Coordinates of C-alpha atoms (C1' of nucleotides) in Angstrom, one line a residue:
Chain A
M18 CA -117.2 -139.5 -56.9
Y19 CA -120.1 -141.8 -57.8
I20 CA -117.8 -143.9 -59.9
Y21 CA -115.3 -144.1 -57.2
D22 CA -117.8 -145.4 -54.7
L23 CA -119.0 -148.0 -57.1
T24 CA -115.4 -149.2 -57.4
L25 CA -115.1 -149.5 -53.7
T26 CA -118.2 -151.5 -53.5
L27 CA -117.2 -153.8 -56.3
S28 CA -113.7 -154.3 -54.8
G29 CA -115.4 -155.1 -51.5
I30 CA -117.5 -157.8 -53.1
L31 CA -114.4 -159.1 -54.9
S32 CA -112.2 -159.3 -51.8
F33 CA -115.0 -161.1 -50.0
A34 CA -115.3 -163.6 -52.8
L35 CA -111.5 -164.1 -52.8
Q36 CA -111.4 -164.7 -49.1
A37 CA -113.9 -167.4 -49.5
Y38 CA -111.9 -168.9 -52.3
D39 CA -108.8 -168.9 -50.2
R40 CA -110.6 -170.6 -47.3
V41 CA -111.7 -173.5 -49.6
F42 CA -108.2 -174.0 -50.8
S43 CA -106.4 -173.7 -47.5
E44 CA -108.6 -176.5 -46.2
S45 CA -107.4 -178.9 -48.9
E46 CA -103.8 -178.8 -47.6
N47 CA -102.3 -181.1 -50.2
S48 CA -103.6 -179.1 -53.1
L49 CA -100.9 -178.2 -55.6
H50 CA -100.4 -174.6 -56.6
T51 CA -101.6 -173.2 -53.4
N52 CA -99.7 -171.5 -50.6
D53 CA -99.7 -168.3 -48.6
F54 CA -97.5 -166.1 -50.7
K55 CA -98.6 -162.8 -52.0
N56 CA -96.1 -162.9 -54.8
T57 CA -97.7 -164.1 -58.0
L58 CA -94.9 -166.4 -59.1
L59 CA -94.3 -168.0 -55.7
K60 CA -98.0 -168.4 -55.2
A61 CA -98.2 -170.4 -58.4
L62 CA -95.5 -172.9 -57.3
D63 CA -96.1 -176.1 -55.4
R64 CA -94.5 -177.1 -52.2
D65 CA -91.5 -179.1 -53.4
I66 CA -90.3 -176.4 -55.8
I67 CA -90.7 -173.7 -53.0
G68 CA -88.6 -176.0 -50.8
R69 CA -85.8 -176.4 -53.4
L70 CA -85.6 -172.6 -53.9
R71 CA -84.6 -172.2 -50.2
L72 CA -86.2 -168.8 -49.9
Q73 CA -85.1 -166.2 -47.3
P74 CA -87.4 -163.4 -46.2
V75 CA -86.0 -159.9 -47.0
K76 CA -86.9 -156.4 -46.2
F77 CA -86.5 -153.6 -48.8
E78 CA -86.0 -150.1 -47.5
L79 CA -86.7 -147.0 -49.5
K80 CA -84.2 -146.3 -52.3
H81 CA -82.4 -149.5 -51.6
E82 CA -80.4 -150.6 -54.7
I83 CA -81.3 -154.1 -55.6
E84 CA -79.3 -154.4 -58.7
K85 CA -76.4 -152.3 -60.0
P86 CA -75.3 -152.3 -63.7
D87 CA -72.3 -154.6 -64.3
D88 CA -72.5 -156.2 -60.9
P89 CA -72.9 -160.0 -60.8
I90 CA -76.4 -161.2 -60.0
E91 CA -76.3 -163.3 -56.9
H92 CA -79.9 -163.4 -55.8
L93 CA -83.4 -163.4 -57.3
Y94 CA -85.9 -161.4 -55.4
F95 CA -89.6 -161.9 -55.2
L96 CA -91.5 -158.9 -53.9
E97 CA -94.5 -159.4 -51.7
E98 CA -95.1 -155.8 -50.9
G99 CA -93.5 -152.6 -52.1
M100 CA -92.4 -151.5 -55.5
A101 CA -89.1 -151.2 -57.3
S102 CA -88.1 -149.5 -60.6
M103 CA -85.6 -150.5 -63.2
T104 CA -83.9 -147.6 -64.9
T105 CA -81.4 -147.1 -67.7
T106 CA -78.8 -144.5 -66.9
F107 CA -77.3 -142.3 -69.7
K108 CA -73.8 -141.0 -69.9
D109 CA -74.9 -137.5 -68.9
G110 CA -76.3 -139.0 -65.6
S111 CA -80.0 -138.8 -66.5
Q112 CA -82.1 -141.9 -66.1
V113 CA -85.4 -143.2 -67.4
E114 CA -87.5 -146.0 -66.0
V115 CA -87.8 -149.0 -68.2
G116 CA -89.7 -151.4 -65.9
M117 CA -91.6 -151.6 -62.6
F118 CA -91.6 -154.5 -60.1
G119 CA -94.3 -155.3 -57.6
Y120 CA -96.0 -158.3 -56.1
E121 CA -95.9 -160.0 -59.5
S122 CA -92.1 -159.7 -59.8
A123 CA -89.1 -162.0 -60.0
I124 CA -86.2 -159.6 -60.0
G125 CA -83.0 -161.0 -61.5
V126 CA -84.5 -163.5 -63.9
S127 CA -82.1 -162.3 -66.5
A128 CA -79.5 -164.4 -64.6
L129 CA -81.5 -167.4 -65.8
M130 CA -81.3 -166.1 -69.4
G131 CA -77.6 -166.6 -69.6
T132 CA -76.5 -163.1 -68.5
K133 CA -74.2 -163.0 -65.6
V134 CA -74.2 -159.3 -64.7
S135 CA -77.0 -156.9 -64.1
L136 CA -78.0 -154.7 -67.1
N137 CA -79.7 -151.9 -65.3
R138 CA -80.1 -150.3 -62.0
I139 CA -83.1 -151.5 -59.9
Y140 CA -84.1 -149.8 -56.7
T141 CA -86.9 -149.6 -54.2
Q142 CA -89.4 -146.8 -54.8
I143 CA -91.9 -148.0 -52.2
A144 CA -90.4 -149.8 -49.2
G145 CA -91.6 -153.4 -48.7
H146 CA -90.5 -156.9 -48.2
G147 CA -90.3 -160.3 -50.0
Y148 CA -88.1 -163.3 -50.5
S149 CA -84.7 -163.9 -51.9
C150 CA -83.2 -167.0 -53.4
Q151 CA -79.6 -167.9 -54.4
V152 CA -79.1 -167.6 -58.1
E153 CA -77.6 -171.2 -58.2
D154 CA -80.8 -172.6 -56.6
A155 CA -82.9 -170.8 -59.1
R156 CA -80.7 -172.0 -62.0
R157 CA -80.9 -175.6 -60.8
E158 CA -84.7 -175.4 -60.6
F159 CA -84.9 -173.6 -63.9
R160 CA -82.9 -176.4 -65.7
L161 CA -85.4 -179.0 -64.5
G162 CA -87.7 -177.5 -67.2
G163 CA -90.8 -177.6 -65.0
H164 CA -93.3 -175.1 -63.7
F165 CA -90.6 -172.7 -62.4
Q166 CA -89.1 -172.5 -65.8
F167 CA -92.5 -172.0 -67.4
L168 CA -93.3 -169.1 -65.0
A169 CA -89.9 -167.5 -65.2
L170 CA -90.0 -167.4 -69.0
R171 CA -93.6 -166.1 -69.0
Y172 CA -92.5 -163.4 -66.6
V173 CA -89.5 -162.4 -68.8
Q174 CA -92.0 -162.2 -71.7
A175 CA -94.2 -159.9 -69.6
Q176 CA -91.2 -157.7 -68.9
L177 CA -90.4 -157.6 -72.6
V178 CA -94.0 -156.4 -73.3
Q179 CA -93.6 -153.8 -70.7
A180 CA -90.4 -152.5 -72.2
M181 CA -91.7 -152.5 -75.7
Q182 CA -94.9 -150.7 -74.8
S183 CA -92.9 -148.2 -72.9
A184 CA -90.7 -147.6 -75.9
G185 CA -93.8 -146.8 -78.1
C186 CA -95.4 -144.8 -75.3
N187 CA -92.4 -142.6 -74.6
A188 CA -92.3 -141.8 -78.3
K189 CA -95.9 -140.9 -78.8
H190 CA -97.8 -140.0 -75.7
N191 CA -97.6 -136.8 -73.7
F192 CA -96.8 -136.3 -70.0
E193 CA -100.3 -136.2 -68.8
Q194 CA -101.1 -139.6 -70.3
R195 CA -97.8 -141.1 -69.2
L196 CA -98.1 -139.7 -65.6
A197 CA -101.5 -141.2 -65.3
R198 CA -100.2 -144.5 -66.7
W199 CA -97.4 -144.5 -64.2
L200 CA -99.6 -143.8 -61.2
L201 CA -102.0 -146.6 -62.2
I202 CA -99.3 -149.2 -62.8
C203 CA -97.6 -148.2 -59.5
A204 CA -100.9 -148.5 -57.6
D205 CA -101.4 -152.0 -59.2
R206 CA -97.9 -153.3 -58.5
A207 CA -97.8 -152.0 -55.0
H208 CA -101.5 -152.7 -54.1
T209 CA -101.9 -149.3 -52.7
D210 CA -103.4 -145.9 -53.6
T211 CA -101.0 -143.9 -51.5
F212 CA -97.2 -143.7 -51.9
K213 CA -94.3 -141.5 -51.1
I214 CA -92.7 -140.2 -54.3
S215 CA -91.6 -136.7 -55.2
H216 CA -92.1 -134.8 -58.5
E217 CA -88.4 -134.9 -58.9
F218 CA -88.4 -138.7 -59.0
L219 CA -91.4 -138.9 -61.2
A220 CA -89.6 -136.6 -63.6
D221 CA -86.7 -139.1 -63.7
M222 CA -89.1 -142.1 -64.2
L223 CA -90.9 -140.4 -67.1
G224 CA -87.8 -138.8 -68.7
G225 CA -89.0 -135.3 -68.2
R226 CA -88.2 -132.2 -66.1
R227 CA -89.4 -131.5 -62.6
P228 CA -91.4 -128.4 -63.4
T229 CA -93.1 -130.2 -66.2
I230 CA -94.2 -132.9 -63.8
S231 CA -95.3 -130.4 -61.3
T232 CA -97.6 -128.7 -63.7
T233 CA -98.9 -132.0 -65.1
A234 CA -99.5 -133.3 -61.6
G235 CA -101.3 -130.0 -60.9
I236 CA -103.7 -130.7 -63.8
L237 CA -104.5 -134.1 -62.4
K238 CA -105.0 -132.7 -59.0
R239 CA -107.3 -129.9 -60.2
K240 CA -109.3 -132.6 -62.1
G241 CA -109.8 -134.4 -58.7
L242 CA -108.0 -137.5 -59.8
I243 CA -105.1 -137.4 -57.3
E244 CA -104.0 -135.4 -54.3
Y245 CA -100.5 -134.9 -53.1
S246 CA -98.2 -133.0 -50.8
R247 CA -94.5 -133.0 -50.3
G248 CA -93.7 -136.4 -51.7
E249 CA -96.9 -138.2 -50.8
I250 CA -99.3 -139.0 -53.6
R251 CA -102.8 -140.4 -53.2
I252 CA -104.9 -141.7 -56.1
L253 CA -108.5 -140.6 -55.7
D254 CA -110.2 -141.7 -58.9
I255 CA -108.9 -144.7 -60.8
P256 CA -111.5 -144.8 -63.6
G257 CA -110.8 -141.1 -64.1
L258 CA -107.1 -141.7 -64.3
M259 CA -107.7 -144.4 -66.8
K260 CA -109.6 -142.0 -69.1
V261 CA -106.7 -139.6 -69.0
S262 CA -104.0 -142.3 -69.4
C263 CA -103.1 -143.9 -72.7
E264 CA -104.0 -147.4 -73.8
C265 CA -100.5 -148.5 -72.7
Y266 CA -101.7 -148.9 -69.1
L267 CA -104.1 -151.8 -69.8
I268 CA -101.7 -153.6 -72.1
I269 CA -98.9 -153.6 -69.6
K270 CA -101.3 -154.4 -66.7
D271 CA -102.8 -157.3 -68.6
H272 CA -99.4 -158.9 -69.1
L273 CA -98.1 -158.3 -65.6
D274 CA -101.4 -159.5 -64.0
N275 CA -101.9 -162.6 -66.1
Y276 CA -98.5 -164.0 -67.1
S277 CA -98.7 -166.7 -64.5
K278 CA -102.0 -168.2 -65.7
F279 CA -101.5 -171.5 -67.4
D280 CA -104.2 -171.6 -70.0
T281 CA -104.3 -168.0 -71.0
A282 CA -103.1 -167.1 -74.5
I283 CA -102.4 -163.6 -73.5
T284 CA -103.9 -161.2 -75.9
A285 CA -103.1 -157.5 -75.6
Chain B
M23 CA -64.8 -138.4 -98.1
Y24 CA -61.4 -139.4 -96.7
I25 CA -63.1 -141.3 -93.9
Y26 CA -65.4 -143.0 -96.3
D27 CA -62.4 -144.3 -98.4
L28 CA -60.8 -145.5 -95.2
T29 CA -63.9 -147.4 -94.2
L30 CA -64.1 -149.1 -97.6
T31 CA -60.5 -150.2 -97.3
L32 CA -61.0 -151.5 -93.8
S33 CA -64.1 -153.4 -94.8
G34 CA -62.2 -154.8 -97.8
I35 CA -59.5 -156.2 -95.5
L36 CA -62.1 -157.5 -93.1
S37 CA -64.1 -159.4 -95.7
F38 CA -60.9 -160.9 -97.1
A39 CA -59.9 -162.1 -93.7
L40 CA -63.4 -163.5 -93.1
Q41 CA -63.3 -165.4 -96.4
A42 CA -60.1 -167.0 -95.4
Y43 CA -61.6 -167.8 -92.0
D44 CA -64.6 -169.5 -93.7
R45 CA -62.3 -171.6 -95.9
V46 CA -60.3 -172.9 -93.0
F47 CA -63.5 -174.0 -91.2
S48 CA -65.3 -175.5 -94.2
E49 CA -62.3 -177.8 -94.7
S50 CA -62.7 -179.3 -91.2
E51 CA -66.2 -180.7 -92.0
N52 CA -66.7 -182.4 -88.7
S53 CA -66.1 -179.5 -86.5
L54 CA -69.0 -178.8 -84.1
H55 CA -70.5 -175.3 -84.0
T56 CA -69.5 -174.6 -87.6
N57 CA -71.7 -174.5 -90.7
D58 CA -72.4 -172.3 -93.6
F59 CA -75.2 -170.2 -92.2
K60 CA -75.0 -166.5 -92.1
N61 CA -77.5 -166.3 -89.3
T62 CA -75.8 -165.9 -85.9
L63 CA -78.0 -168.4 -84.1
L64 CA -77.9 -171.1 -86.7
K65 CA -74.2 -170.6 -87.2
A66 CA -73.6 -171.4 -83.6
L67 CA -75.6 -174.7 -83.6
D68 CA -74.1 -178.1 -84.4
R69 CA -75.2 -180.4 -87.1
D70 CA -77.6 -182.7 -85.1
I71 CA -79.6 -179.7 -83.7
I72 CA -79.8 -178.1 -87.1
G73 CA -81.1 -181.5 -88.4
R74 CA -83.8 -181.7 -85.7
L75 CA -85.1 -178.2 -86.5
R76 CA -85.9 -179.3 -90.0
L77 CA -85.2 -175.9 -91.5
Q78 CA -86.8 -174.7 -94.7
P79 CA -85.4 -171.9 -96.9
V80 CA -87.7 -168.9 -97.1
K81 CA -87.6 -165.7 -99.1
F82 CA -88.9 -162.4 -97.6
E83 CA -90.3 -159.9 -99.9
L84 CA -90.5 -156.2 -99.1
K85 CA -93.2 -155.3 -96.6
H86 CA -94.1 -158.9 -96.1
E87 CA -95.9 -159.4 -92.8
I88 CA -94.1 -162.1 -90.8
E89 CA -96.1 -161.8 -87.6
K90 CA -99.5 -160.2 -87.0
P91 CA -100.8 -159.3 -83.5
D92 CA -103.0 -162.0 -82.0
D93 CA -102.3 -164.5 -84.7
P94 CA -100.9 -167.8 -83.5
I95 CA -97.2 -168.2 -84.0
E96 CA -96.6 -171.3 -86.2
H97 CA -93.0 -170.8 -87.4
L98 CA -89.8 -169.4 -86.2
Y99 CA -87.7 -167.4 -88.8
F100 CA -84.0 -167.0 -89.0
L101 CA -83.0 -164.2 -91.3
E102 CA -79.8 -164.6 -93.3
E103 CA -80.2 -161.4 -95.3
G104 CA -82.6 -158.5 -95.1
M105 CA -84.1 -156.7 -92.2
A106 CA -87.5 -156.8 -90.5
S107 CA -89.0 -154.4 -87.9
M108 CA -91.3 -155.1 -85.0
T109 CA -93.7 -152.3 -84.3
T110 CA -96.4 -151.6 -81.7
T111 CA -99.6 -150.2 -83.2
F112 CA -101.8 -147.8 -81.2
K113 CA -105.5 -147.4 -81.3
D114 CA -105.2 -144.3 -83.5
G115 CA -103.4 -146.4 -86.1
S116 CA -100.0 -144.9 -85.6
Q117 CA -97.1 -147.3 -85.0
V118 CA -93.6 -147.1 -83.5
E119 CA -90.7 -149.5 -83.9
V120 CA -89.7 -151.5 -80.9
G121 CA -87.2 -153.9 -82.4
M122 CA -85.2 -154.7 -85.4
F123 CA -84.3 -158.1 -86.8
G124 CA -81.4 -159.0 -89.1
Y125 CA -78.9 -161.8 -89.6
E126 CA -78.7 -162.2 -85.8
S127 CA -82.4 -162.8 -85.5
A128 CA -84.7 -165.6 -84.3
I129 CA -88.2 -164.2 -85.1
G130 CA -90.9 -165.8 -83.0
V131 CA -88.9 -166.9 -80.0
S132 CA -91.7 -165.6 -77.8
A133 CA -93.5 -168.8 -78.8
L134 CA -90.9 -170.6 -76.8
M135 CA -91.6 -168.3 -73.8
G136 CA -95.1 -169.7 -73.3
T137 CA -96.9 -167.2 -75.5
K138 CA -99.1 -168.6 -78.1
V139 CA -100.0 -165.6 -80.1
S140 CA -97.9 -162.9 -81.6
L141 CA -97.7 -159.7 -79.6
N142 CA -96.7 -157.2 -82.3
R143 CA -96.5 -156.7 -86.0
I144 CA -93.3 -157.8 -87.7
Y145 CA -92.6 -157.1 -91.3
T146 CA -89.8 -156.9 -93.8
Q147 CA -88.2 -153.5 -94.3
I148 CA -85.4 -154.9 -96.5
A149 CA -86.2 -157.8 -98.7
G150 CA -84.0 -160.9 -98.0
H151 CA -84.1 -164.6 -97.2
G152 CA -83.5 -167.0 -94.4
Y153 CA -84.9 -170.2 -92.9
S154 CA -88.1 -171.2 -91.2
C155 CA -88.8 -173.9 -88.6
Q156 CA -92.1 -175.3 -87.3
V157 CA -92.8 -174.0 -83.8
E158 CA -93.3 -177.6 -82.5
D159 CA -89.8 -178.6 -83.7
A160 CA -88.4 -175.5 -82.0
R161 CA -90.3 -176.2 -78.8
R162 CA -89.1 -179.8 -78.7
E163 CA -85.5 -178.7 -79.2
F164 CA -85.9 -176.0 -76.6
R165 CA -87.2 -178.4 -74.0
L166 CA -84.0 -180.5 -74.3
G167 CA -82.3 -177.7 -72.5
G168 CA -79.2 -177.7 -74.6
H169 CA -77.4 -175.2 -76.8
F170 CA -80.5 -174.2 -78.7
Q171 CA -82.3 -173.2 -75.5
F172 CA -79.2 -171.3 -74.3
L173 CA -79.0 -169.3 -77.5
A174 CA -82.8 -168.6 -77.7
L175 CA -82.8 -167.3 -74.1
R176 CA -79.7 -165.2 -74.7
Y177 CA -81.4 -163.8 -77.8
V178 CA -84.6 -162.9 -75.9
Q179 CA -82.4 -161.2 -73.4
A180 CA -80.8 -159.2 -76.2
Q181 CA -84.3 -158.2 -77.5
L182 CA -85.2 -157.1 -74.0
V183 CA -82.1 -154.9 -73.9
Q184 CA -83.0 -153.4 -77.3
A185 CA -86.6 -152.6 -76.1
M186 CA -85.4 -151.1 -72.8
Q187 CA -82.8 -149.0 -74.4
S188 CA -85.3 -147.8 -77.0
A189 CA -87.7 -146.9 -74.2
G190 CA -85.1 -144.6 -72.6
C191 CA -83.9 -143.3 -75.9
N192 CA -87.3 -142.3 -77.2
A193 CA -87.9 -140.4 -74.0
K194 CA -84.6 -138.5 -73.9
H195 CA -82.9 -138.2 -77.3
N196 CA -83.8 -136.0 -80.3
F197 CA -84.6 -137.0 -83.8
E198 CA -81.1 -136.4 -85.2
Q199 CA -79.6 -138.7 -82.6
R200 CA -82.3 -141.3 -83.1
L201 CA -82.3 -141.2 -86.8
A202 CA -78.5 -141.7 -86.8
R203 CA -78.9 -144.6 -84.4
W204 CA -81.6 -146.2 -86.6
L205 CA -79.5 -146.0 -89.7
L206 CA -76.5 -147.5 -88.0
I207 CA -78.4 -150.4 -86.5
C208 CA -80.1 -151.0 -89.8
A209 CA -76.8 -151.1 -91.6
D210 CA -75.4 -153.5 -89.1
R211 CA -78.4 -155.9 -89.1
A212 CA -78.7 -156.0 -92.9
H213 CA -75.0 -155.9 -93.6
T214 CA -75.4 -153.1 -96.1
D215 CA -74.9 -149.4 -96.4
T216 CA -77.7 -148.9 -98.9
F217 CA -81.4 -149.6 -98.4
K218 CA -84.7 -148.7 -99.8
I219 CA -86.8 -146.8 -97.2
S220 CA -88.8 -143.6 -97.4
H221 CA -89.0 -140.8 -95.0
E222 CA -92.6 -141.7 -94.4
F223 CA -91.6 -145.1 -93.1
L224 CA -88.7 -143.7 -91.1
A225 CA -91.1 -141.3 -89.4
D226 CA -93.2 -144.3 -88.3
M227 CA -90.2 -146.2 -87.0
L228 CA -89.0 -143.3 -84.9
G229 CA -92.5 -142.2 -83.8
G230 CA -92.3 -138.8 -85.5
R231 CA -93.8 -137.0 -88.5
R232 CA -92.6 -137.2 -92.1
P233 CA -91.7 -133.5 -92.4
T234 CA -89.6 -133.7 -89.2
I235 CA -87.7 -136.7 -90.7
S236 CA -87.2 -134.9 -94.0
T237 CA -85.6 -131.9 -92.3
T238 CA -83.5 -134.2 -90.0
A239 CA -82.4 -136.3 -92.9
G240 CA -81.5 -133.1 -94.7
I241 CA -79.2 -132.1 -91.9
L242 CA -77.4 -135.5 -92.0
K243 CA -77.2 -135.2 -95.8
R244 CA -75.7 -131.7 -95.7
K245 CA -73.2 -132.9 -93.1
G246 CA -72.1 -135.5 -95.7
L247 CA -73.0 -138.5 -93.5
I248 CA -75.7 -139.9 -95.8
E249 CA -77.2 -139.4 -99.3
Y250 CA -80.7 -140.4 -100.4
S251 CA -83.2 -140.0 -103.1
R252 CA -86.8 -141.2 -103.4
G253 CA -86.7 -144.0 -100.9
E254 CA -83.1 -145.1 -101.3
I255 CA -80.7 -144.2 -98.6
R256 CA -77.0 -144.7 -98.6
I257 CA -74.7 -144.3 -95.6
L258 CA -71.5 -142.5 -96.4
D259 CA -69.7 -142.0 -93.1
I260 CA -70.3 -144.5 -90.3
P261 CA -67.9 -142.8 -87.8
G262 CA -69.6 -139.5 -88.5
L263 CA -73.0 -141.0 -87.9
M264 CA -71.8 -142.5 -84.6
K265 CA -70.7 -139.1 -83.4
V266 CA -74.2 -137.7 -84.2
S267 CA -76.0 -140.7 -82.7
C268 CA -76.6 -141.3 -79.1
E269 CA -74.9 -143.9 -76.9
C270 CA -77.9 -146.2 -77.4
Y271 CA -76.5 -147.4 -80.7
L272 CA -73.4 -149.1 -79.2
I273 CA -75.4 -150.6 -76.3
I274 CA -77.9 -152.2 -78.6
K275 CA -75.3 -153.3 -81.1
D276 CA -73.1 -154.9 -78.5
H277 CA -76.0 -157.1 -77.3
L278 CA -77.2 -158.1 -80.8
D279 CA -73.7 -158.8 -82.0
N280 CA -72.5 -160.8 -79.0
Y281 CA -75.5 -162.6 -77.5
S282 CA -74.4 -165.9 -79.0
K283 CA -70.9 -165.9 -77.6
F284 CA -70.6 -168.5 -74.9
D285 CA -68.1 -167.1 -72.5
T286 CA -69.0 -163.4 -72.7
A287 CA -70.5 -161.9 -69.7
I288 CA -72.1 -159.2 -71.8
T289 CA -71.4 -155.8 -70.3
A290 CA -73.1 -152.8 -71.8
Chain C
dA15 C1' -94.9 -136.9 -124.2
dT16 C1' -98.5 -136.5 -120.9
dA17 C1' -100.8 -137.6 -116.9
dT18 C1' -100.5 -139.6 -112.5
dC19 C1' -98.5 -141.1 -108.4
dT20 C1' -95.0 -141.2 -104.9
dT21 C1' -91.5 -138.9 -102.5
dT22 C1' -89.3 -135.0 -100.8
dG23 C1' -88.7 -129.8 -99.7
dT24 C1' -90.4 -126.2 -97.2
dA25 C1' -93.1 -122.9 -94.8
dC26 C1' -95.8 -121.3 -90.8
dG27 C1' -98.7 -121.0 -86.8
dG28 C1' -99.4 -123.7 -82.7
dT29 C1' -98.1 -126.6 -78.8
dA30 C1' -95.4 -129.2 -75.5
dT31 C1' -91.7 -129.4 -73.2
dC32 C1' -87.1 -127.4 -71.9
dT33 C1' -84.0 -124.4 -69.2
dG34 C1' -83.1 -121.7 -65.6
dA35 C1' -84.5 -118.9 -62.1
dC36 C1' -86.9 -117.5 -58.3
dA37 C1' -90.6 -117.6 -54.8
dT38 C1' -93.2 -120.0 -51.5
dA39 C1' -94.6 -123.7 -48.6
dA40 C1' -93.9 -127.5 -45.6
dC41 C1' -91.3 -130.2 -42.9
dT42 C1' -86.8 -130.9 -39.9
dT43 C1' -83.2 -129.7 -36.9
dG44 C1' -81.0 -127.1 -33.5
Chain D
dC26 C1' -89.1 -120.7 -32.6
dA27 C1' -85.4 -119.6 -35.8
dA28 C1' -82.7 -121.5 -39.4
dG29 C1' -82.0 -124.8 -42.7
dT30 C1' -83.6 -128.1 -46.0
dT31 C1' -86.6 -130.2 -49.2
dA32 C1' -90.7 -130.1 -52.2
dT33 C1' -93.6 -127.5 -55.0
dG34 C1' -95.5 -123.4 -57.7
dT35 C1' -94.7 -120.5 -61.3
dC36 C1' -92.9 -117.7 -64.8
dA37 C1' -90.7 -116.4 -69.2
dG38 C1' -87.8 -117.0 -73.1
dA39 C1' -86.0 -120.7 -76.0
dT40 C1' -86.4 -124.9 -78.7
dA41 C1' -88.1 -129.1 -80.8
dC42 C1' -91.6 -130.9 -82.9
dC43 C1' -96.5 -131.0 -84.5
dG44 C1' -100.1 -130.4 -88.0
dT45 C1' -101.2 -128.9 -92.1
dA46 C1' -100.7 -127.4 -96.4
dC47 C1' -98.7 -126.8 -100.8
dA48 C1' -95.1 -127.0 -104.3
dA49 C1' -91.5 -129.4 -106.7
dA50 C1' -89.1 -133.3 -108.3
dG51 C1' -88.6 -138.0 -109.7
dA52 C1' -90.8 -142.3 -111.0
dT53 C1' -94.5 -144.9 -113.5
dA54 C1' -98.3 -145.7 -116.4
dT55 C1' -101.0 -144.5 -120.7

DNA sequence: ATATCTTTGTACGGTATCTGACATAACTTG
DNA sequence: CAAGTTATGTCAGATACCGTACAAAGATAT
């Protein structure tokens, strides 16, 4: 409890500082690399590029399927709020999550990598909204080789790290560690500590069975790290969850948080 | 035994056909997109690009470390023969394989994605040789936005598929399936049915324990699919292994085999 | 040949997770 | 408020794999 209060205080200070920071920049209207987007990638782009992408606002409802395997990719999506999962589906119908998308996301970048069709299923886990962009507009901008290309490539790289770390994690870490990791990444991506998701779905994401997740979630609940009821989960103690989670959380978080920063040589 | 003889015969016919194919093309010396490389990516490049990359032949000895986490990437490597593994290493010292590199590989492409330092350990599992290229030369060529960029991006995409499929596979499939998958991909990447690797190392790759691998390998041996002794494994029955393996093998193989093909909309 | 090292075989108690089933609790609908 | 639906709790037997230990067999060095 003490630790949690400390976190609140710290984040309070931080958000105050950030608001001040935003005010300074919104006053210098001509400043490059500054706009009102919440999406990491869009936020980092300057006005003319944003203009050329011809963005359209989009709403994402719960369980909306953004990409379907083998379907042609026609749009890129940049989430501002909400969270989406990418899963691989096996022949027996079971699925496992291989990537998460939040406010840092550019969904559909593989279309810029020379692939025409979607490789995996992507669908909304937490309803939200964002922007879409025609894949041709994105391709045209990408080919210019400028900042948009830079960011798209860095983001693909971050996705690769996420997938690789998940591969190792799924092989070595138990469900308590992985559930904690999932909850933390989800909270980060969606900027929220409460979200609607059932044990059934969590089991799919982690590649386990529902009763296993129920007992594992029960352990976290008894430890006072989370609370939940009928599909609604609330995170109570982030530092506590981090202690339970495996190291994979911070590695993935680091890359998803920082891929857009120009001068960072990202080190795990 | 019967199946194995059939396989030998088929591969005999195939290699004869391929030799004939090579002869035809080496006669038309000026043809674009044709050269004597065995490496998929280099093979697909035309003469002027190859020239600009200023390739240097390299030998890779067993267990040679090609990339080390956090070390700056200074060269790209294109394997012609041999096989290398990329692993993620956890704090407790254990490691799990997250990618394999063979004759299709371009090791170090993440340097073209905006990352300066290596993310994971990469080291030779099967000794071989190939070509190296200064990362600056590769970056310069990449920025031209031509065929080299196209292929590098497609290859990164193939790596992403490999990592994502491994993530799902490690979560859902058992050791017999995954061992069979590993052996098949290894045989494909290294173009060989015999390779030196101990159970100890296989355990690391698959994220299991050595005794587990020993018993699992014993099962495959008793089924007549492989034979082995003191670190040398030979694959006897590819179709048989494919039956034992999970679907992940073909999905990964498809992408690694075909990423370089211009007009293929790769479908898993 | 002997000693040493590496690799593999195997055994055994312990644990995590599976599988399937059933019960209960909390919402939703009529 | 009764009935139906969805989400969760729980249990018990089965299985896969762990962790550890030790033995045997094949290589290598002396």
